[in-house]
Amino acid sequence: MTVAKWAVLGWMILASVVPVAARDIISGIKTTLELVGPPEVEYRRADAPAIRNEPENRWLKISIEYTPSQVRMEPPALTRERGRLRLNRNGFLDGMSIKLRVLVDSGIKFGTRPVYGMYTGEVTFVTVKRDGKKHLAEMFIPGALIDRFSLSPNGSVRRVSKSDFIIEAVFTAAGREIGRYYSGVTNDRAFATACEMVPDNMVSVGGVYPRSRTPWALLGADGLDPESGSADGN
């Protein structure tokens, strides 16, 4: 069994054992795709490098909008456990992660079926407030990685469009799944079917970058939930 198929099988098993109620903690999930050039910066050196705006220098920006379910904020409770103090405070999702698997149409067909490349990645947040309001996360795929898998049959680089991508987003916290979303397909079974057409050598583990590992790391970060560091999904 191929690596891609093992990954699909593992995720399908996980999906089958997660209580539906747990998934309802995160709702209103949607993704927006945009091909963007790197942010411009000011150089003080006379020999400043030119910023290229060529297709291979663009990034795929994946904006993920979601709404945590609202809970009633109870007064914090201070307890002592095994001689150590602990503050119990509800209303927050500590260590919430979003794991992405992104498929890109390679432009190649096997019989009548399209062949895909796969990118995986994960971002974890220090804490997310369960306030019932819209939150935003951003993740990116470098253009050079997109070009790696988006080739036409004659080997030339394609200009990918938003319709070339299929996305699976899985939200987890405290070891359980709390939300799941698909873009480009309707459900996990359709996504698994698409994954059958991912060759073993067309999987980029960690190819979806959290914002903290991109040139956008510090731009507008005050309006986003704080990332707790980078993590590469597989």
mmCIF file of C-alpha atoms in Angstrom:
data_model
loop_
_atom_site.group_PDB
_atom_site.id
_atom_site.type_symbol
_atom_site.label_atom_id
_atom_site.label_comp_id
_atom_site.label_asym_id
_atom_site.label_seq_id
_atom_site.Cartn_x
_atom_site.Cartn_y
_atom_site.Cartn_z
ATOM 1 C CA MET A 1 0.000 0.000 0.000
ATOM 2 C CA THR A 2 1.366 3.430 -0.936
ATOM 3 C CA VAL A 3 2.219 6.189 1.543
ATOM 4 C CA ALA A 4 -0.677 8.312 0.329
ATOM 5 C CA LYS A 5 -3.144 5.432 0.698
ATOM 6 C CA TRP A 6 -1.906 4.639 4.230
ATOM 7 C CA ALA A 7 -2.443 8.292 5.128
ATOM 8 C CA VAL A 8 -5.958 8.216 3.712
ATOM 9 C CA LEU A 9 -6.788 5.002 5.600
ATOM 10 C CA GLY A 10 -5.523 6.418 8.895
ATOM 11 C CA TRP A 11 -7.545 9.606 8.574
ATOM 12 C CA MET A 12 -10.692 7.685 7.589
ATOM 13 C CA ILE A 13 -10.367 5.482 10.692
ATOM 14 C CA LEU A 14 -9.940 8.569 12.879
ATOM 15 C CA ALA A 15 -12.999 10.184 11.329
ATOM 16 C CA SER A 16 -15.102 7.100 12.050
ATOM 17 C CA VAL A 17 -14.410 7.082 15.807
ATOM 18 C CA VAL A 18 -14.716 10.794 16.618
ATOM 19 C CA PRO A 19 -18.044 11.756 18.259
ATOM 20 C CA VAL A 20 -20.106 14.080 16.078
ATOM 21 C CA ALA A 21 -20.715 16.418 19.032
ATOM 22 C CA ALA A 22 -16.993 17.063 19.382
ATOM 23 C CA ARG A 23 -16.823 18.243 15.785
ATOM 24 C CA ASP A 24 -19.470 20.856 16.521
ATOM 25 C CA ILE A 25 -17.057 22.863 18.679
ATOM 26 C CA ILE A 26 -15.764 24.472 15.464
ATOM 27 C CA SER A 27 -18.277 25.560 12.819
ATOM 28 C CA GLY A 28 -18.636 28.077 10.005
ATOM 29 C CA ILE A 29 -15.420 26.818 8.403
ATOM 30 C CA LYS A 30 -14.523 28.086 4.948
ATOM 31 C CA THR A 31 -11.341 28.608 2.991
ATOM 32 C CA THR A 32 -10.293 31.294 0.529
ATOM 33 C CA LEU A 33 -7.398 30.843 -1.899
ATOM 34 C CA GLU A 34 -5.246 33.598 -3.342
ATOM 35 C CA LEU A 35 -2.006 33.548 -5.328
ATOM 36 C CA VAL A 36 0.074 36.378 -3.901
ATOM 37 C CA GLY A 37 3.527 37.827 -4.410
ATOM 38 C CA PRO A 38 5.905 38.147 -1.454
ATOM 39 C CA PRO A 39 5.405 41.247 0.704
ATOM 40 C CA GLU A 40 7.565 44.193 -0.263
ATOM 41 C CA VAL A 41 10.227 45.291 2.182
ATOM 42 C CA GLU A 42 12.473 48.314 2.297
ATOM 43 C CA TYR A 43 16.184 47.725 1.838
ATOM 44 C CA ARG A 44 18.754 50.303 2.915
ATOM 45 C CA ARG A 45 21.634 48.818 0.941
ATOM 46 C CA ALA A 46 22.453 50.271 -2.446
ATOM 47 C CA ASP A 47 22.571 46.811 -4.009
ATOM 48 C CA ALA A 48 19.112 45.782 -2.822
ATOM 49 C CA PRO A 49 17.889 42.619 -4.567
ATOM 50 C CA ALA A 50 14.984 43.009 -6.949
ATOM 51 C CA ILE A 51 11.725 41.355 -5.896
ATOM 52 C CA ARG A 52 10.585 39.024 -8.632
ATOM 53 C CA ASN A 53 6.886 38.787 -9.354
ATOM 54 C CA GLU A 54 7.142 35.750 -11.580
ATOM 55 C CA PRO A 55 4.684 32.843 -11.268
ATOM 56 C CA GLU A 56 7.200 30.606 -9.477
ATOM 57 C CA ASN A 57 7.839 33.336 -6.910
ATOM 58 C CA ARG A 58 4.188 33.578 -5.872
ATOM 59 C CA TRP A 59 2.730 31.825 -2.859
ATOM 60 C CA LEU A 60 -0.668 30.193 -2.445
ATOM 61 C CA LYS A 61 -2.294 31.907 0.520
ATOM 62 C CA ILE A 62 -4.926 29.767 2.261
ATOM 63 C CA SER A 63 -7.191 31.819 4.523
ATOM 64 C CA ILE A 64 -9.198 29.663 6.935
ATOM 65 C CA GLU A 65 -12.205 31.238 8.614
ATOM 66 C CA TYR A 66 -13.850 29.425 11.523
ATOM 67 C CA THR A 67 -16.106 30.040 14.530
ATOM 68 C CA PRO A 68 -15.536 28.352 17.916
ATOM 69 C CA SER A 69 -18.774 27.585 19.739
ATOM 70 C CA GLN A 70 -19.491 30.025 22.552
ATOM 71 C CA VAL A 71 -19.424 28.864 26.156
ATOM 72 C CA ARG A 72 -20.382 30.655 29.317
ATOM 73 C CA MET A 73 -17.318 32.080 31.026
ATOM 74 C CA GLU A 74 -17.234 30.831 34.604
ATOM 75 C CA PRO A 75 -15.171 32.556 37.339
ATOM 76 C CA PRO A 76 -11.637 31.090 37.460
ATOM 77 C CA ALA A 77 -11.163 28.413 40.141
ATOM 78 C CA LEU A 78 -7.828 28.039 41.893
ATOM 79 C CA THR A 79 -7.064 24.503 43.078
ATOM 80 C CA ARG A 80 -4.110 22.656 44.537
ATOM 81 C CA GLU A 81 -3.177 19.360 42.882
ATOM 82 C CA ARG A 82 -0.334 17.269 44.348
ATOM 83 C CA GLY A 83 0.962 20.298 46.147
ATOM 84 C CA ARG A 84 0.953 22.545 43.086
ATOM 85 C CA LEU A 85 -1.434 25.353 42.254
ATOM 86 C CA ARG A 86 -3.615 25.161 39.143
ATOM 87 C CA LEU A 87 -5.964 27.776 37.755
ATOM 88 C CA ASN A 88 -8.991 26.234 36.070
ATOM 89 C CA ARG A 89 -10.544 28.582 33.553
ATOM 90 C CA ASN A 90 -13.018 27.514 30.900
ATOM 91 C CA GLY A 91 -13.855 29.151 27.599
ATOM 92 C CA PHE A 92 -10.529 28.576 25.815
ATOM 93 C CA LEU A 93 -9.128 25.977 23.442
ATOM 94 C CA ASP A 94 -5.473 25.649 24.442
ATOM 95 C CA GLY A 95 -3.173 24.059 21.877
ATOM 96 C CA MET A 96 -5.759 23.935 19.104
ATOM 97 C CA SER A 97 -4.303 22.673 15.835
ATOM 98 C CA ILE A 98 -5.395 22.907 12.215
ATOM 99 C CA LYS A 99 -4.028 20.162 9.992
ATOM 100 C CA LEU A 100 -4.274 20.665 6.234
ATOM 101 C CA ARG A 101 -3.962 18.299 3.314
ATOM 102 C CA VAL A 102 -4.028 20.141 0.006
ATOM 103 C CA LEU A 103 -4.294 18.455 -3.390
ATOM 104 C CA VAL A 104 -3.278 20.230 -6.592
ATOM 105 C CA ASP A 105 -4.282 19.041 -10.040
ATOM 106 C CA SER A 106 -1.023 18.165 -11.796
ATOM 107 C CA GLY A 107 -2.473 18.663 -15.274
ATOM 108 C CA ILE A 108 -1.744 14.991 -15.999
ATOM 109 C CA LYS A 109 -4.379 12.293 -16.387
ATOM 110 C CA PHE A 110 -4.172 8.547 -15.809
ATOM 111 C CA GLY A 111 -6.871 7.228 -18.093
ATOM 112 C CA THR A 112 -9.740 9.621 -17.424
ATOM 113 C CA ARG A 113 -8.752 10.480 -13.837
ATOM 114 C CA PRO A 114 -6.663 13.534 -12.864
ATOM 115 C CA VAL A 115 -3.377 12.956 -11.043
ATOM 116 C CA TYR A 116 -2.758 15.081 -7.925
ATOM 117 C CA GLY A 117 0.163 16.282 -5.869
ATOM 118 C CA MET A 118 -0.347 16.523 -2.102
ATOM 119 C CA TYR A 119 0.925 19.093 0.398
ATOM 120 C CA THR A 120 0.517 18.650 4.136
ATOM 121 C CA GLY A 121 1.013 21.039 7.034
ATOM 122 C CA GLU A 122 -0.145 21.957 10.506
ATOM 123 C CA VAL A 123 -0.413 25.053 12.676
ATOM 124 C CA THR A 124 -0.964 25.047 16.452
ATOM 125 C CA PHE A 125 -2.219 28.019 18.462
ATOM 126 C CA VAL A 126 -1.349 28.894 22.039
ATOM 127 C CA THR A 127 -5.019 29.495 22.829
ATOM 128 C CA VAL A 128 -8.259 30.286 21.024
ATOM 129 C CA LYS A 129 -11.164 31.907 22.842
ATOM 130 C CA ARG A 130 -14.548 30.188 22.563
ATOM 131 C CA ASP A 131 -16.382 33.456 21.985
ATOM 132 C CA GLY A 132 -18.740 32.455 19.159
ATOM 133 C CA LYS A 133 -17.025 34.960 16.843
ATOM 134 C CA LYS A 134 -15.221 34.497 13.540
ATOM 135 C CA HIS A 135 -11.507 33.723 13.734
ATOM 136 C CA LEU A 136 -8.961 33.672 10.927
ATOM 137 C CA ALA A 137 -5.908 31.508 10.295
ATOM 138 C CA GLU A 138 -3.548 31.795 7.346
ATOM 139 C CA MET A 139 -1.268 29.158 5.833
ATOM 140 C CA PHE A 140 0.890 29.265 2.708
ATOM 141 C CA ILE A 141 2.446 27.067 0.010
ATOM 142 C CA PRO A 142 5.546 28.451 -1.751
ATOM 143 C CA GLY A 143 5.213 28.858 -5.500
ATOM 144 C CA ALA A 144 8.302 26.732 -6.084
ATOM 145 C CA LEU A 145 6.545 23.781 -4.415
ATOM 146 C CA ILE A 146 3.397 24.346 -6.432
ATOM 147 C CA ASP A 147 5.458 24.231 -9.621
ATOM 148 C CA ARG A 148 6.989 20.961 -8.453
ATOM 149 C CA PHE A 149 3.674 19.144 -8.848
ATOM 150 C CA SER A 150 1.673 21.313 -11.273
ATOM 151 C CA LEU A 151 3.202 20.296 -14.587
ATOM 152 C CA SER A 152 1.447 19.794 -17.896
ATOM 153 C CA PRO A 153 2.052 16.561 -19.883
ATOM 154 C CA ASN A 154 4.826 18.295 -21.915
ATOM 155 C CA GLY A 155 6.678 19.338 -18.762
ATOM 156 C CA SER A 156 6.050 23.078 -18.870
ATOM 157 C CA VAL A 157 4.959 24.997 -15.767
ATOM 158 C CA ARG A 158 1.217 25.573 -15.516
ATOM 159 C CA ARG A 159 -0.425 28.669 -14.142
ATOM 160 C CA VAL A 160 -2.613 27.108 -11.495
ATOM 161 C CA SER A 161 -6.049 28.492 -10.653
ATOM 162 C CA LYS A 162 -8.151 28.206 -7.504
ATOM 163 C CA SER A 163 -10.184 25.399 -9.051
ATOM 164 C CA ASP A 164 -7.040 23.246 -9.244
ATOM 165 C CA PHE A 165 -7.006 22.721 -5.450
ATOM 166 C CA ILE A 166 -8.873 20.373 -3.101
ATOM 167 C CA ILE A 167 -8.508 21.022 0.628
ATOM 168 C CA GLU A 168 -9.119 19.043 3.798
ATOM 169 C CA ALA A 169 -8.900 20.946 7.100
ATOM 170 C CA VAL A 170 -9.098 19.075 10.410
ATOM 171 C CA PHE A 171 -9.273 20.919 13.752
ATOM 172 C CA THR A 172 -8.099 19.170 16.922
ATOM 173 C CA ALA A 173 -7.686 20.096 20.591
ATOM 174 C CA ALA A 174 -6.853 18.013 23.687
ATOM 175 C CA GLY A 175 -6.359 14.954 21.493
ATOM 176 C CA ARG A 176 -9.775 14.977 19.838
ATOM 177 C CA GLU A 177 -11.193 16.198 16.572
ATOM 178 C CA ILE A 178 -13.410 19.279 16.970
ATOM 179 C CA GLY A 179 -14.070 20.283 13.362
ATOM 180 C CA ARG A 180 -13.575 19.126 9.779
ATOM 181 C CA TYR A 181 -14.001 20.844 6.421
ATOM 182 C CA TYR A 182 -13.598 20.070 2.717
ATOM 183 C CA SER A 183 -13.244 22.412 -0.239
ATOM 184 C CA GLY A 184 -13.478 21.113 -3.782
ATOM 185 C CA VAL A 185 -15.164 17.858 -2.696
ATOM 186 C CA THR A 186 -18.218 17.150 -0.591
ATOM 187 C CA ASN A 187 -16.981 14.695 2.071
ATOM 188 C CA ASP A 188 -14.163 12.496 3.359
ATOM 189 C CA ARG A 189 -15.041 9.648 1.010
ATOM 190 C CA ALA A 190 -14.727 11.900 -2.048
ATOM 191 C CA PHE A 191 -11.430 13.245 -0.693
ATOM 192 C CA ALA A 192 -10.148 9.694 -0.166
ATOM 193 C CA THR A 193 -11.057 8.873 -3.766
ATOM 194 C CA ALA A 194 -9.029 11.837 -4.994
ATOM 195 C CA CYS A 195 -6.098 10.757 -2.774
ATOM 196 C CA GLU A 196 -5.981 7.442 -4.643
ATOM 197 C CA MET A 197 -4.504 9.441 -7.537
ATOM 198 C CA VAL A 198 -1.557 10.845 -5.544
ATOM 199 C CA PRO A 199 1.726 9.151 -6.555
ATOM 200 C CA ASP A 200 4.157 8.319 -3.752
ATOM 201 C CA ASN A 201 6.739 10.800 -5.043
ATOM 202 C CA MET A 202 4.232 13.663 -5.236
ATOM 203 C CA VAL A 203 3.687 14.186 -1.497
ATOM 204 C CA SER A 204 5.272 17.267 0.097
ATOM 205 C CA VAL A 205 5.226 16.700 3.865
ATOM 206 C CA GLY A 206 5.278 20.083 5.588
ATOM 207 C CA GLY A 207 4.729 21.856 2.254
ATOM 208 C CA VAL A 208 1.913 23.927 3.775
ATOM 209 C CA TYR A 209 3.669 26.524 5.914
ATOM 210 C CA PRO A 210 2.190 28.114 9.050
ATOM 211 C CA ARG A 211 2.244 31.903 8.866
ATOM 212 C CA SER A 212 5.122 32.052 11.380
ATOM 213 C CA ARG A 213 7.448 30.422 8.815
ATOM 214 C CA THR A 214 6.692 32.834 5.973
ATOM 215 C CA PRO A 215 7.577 36.418 4.991
ATOM 216 C CA TRP A 216 4.141 37.384 6.370
ATOM 217 C CA ALA A 217 5.031 36.253 9.925
ATOM 218 C CA LEU A 218 4.919 39.719 11.496
ATOM 219 C CA LEU A 219 2.513 41.503 9.142
ATOM 220 C CA GLY A 220 -0.889 42.072 10.770
ATOM 221 C CA ALA A 221 -0.153 39.400 13.373
ATOM 222 C CA ASP A 222 -1.817 41.408 16.164
ATOM 223 C CA GLY A 223 -5.248 40.601 14.716
ATOM 224 C CA LEU A 224 -4.685 36.831 14.668
ATOM 225 C CA ASP A 225 -4.560 34.143 17.340
ATOM 226 C CA PRO A 226 -0.949 33.543 18.461
ATOM 227 C CA GLU A 227 0.786 30.516 16.979
ATOM 228 C CA SER A 228 2.656 28.343 19.454
ATOM 229 C CA GLY A 229 5.377 27.508 16.949
ATOM 230 C CA SER A 230 5.544 25.598 13.695
ATOM 231 C CA ALA A 231 4.669 21.957 13.220
ATOM 232 C CA ASP A 232 4.807 19.927 10.035
ATOM 233 C CA GLY A 233 1.909 17.537 9.452
ATOM 234 C CA ASN A 234 2.325 14.271 7.644
#
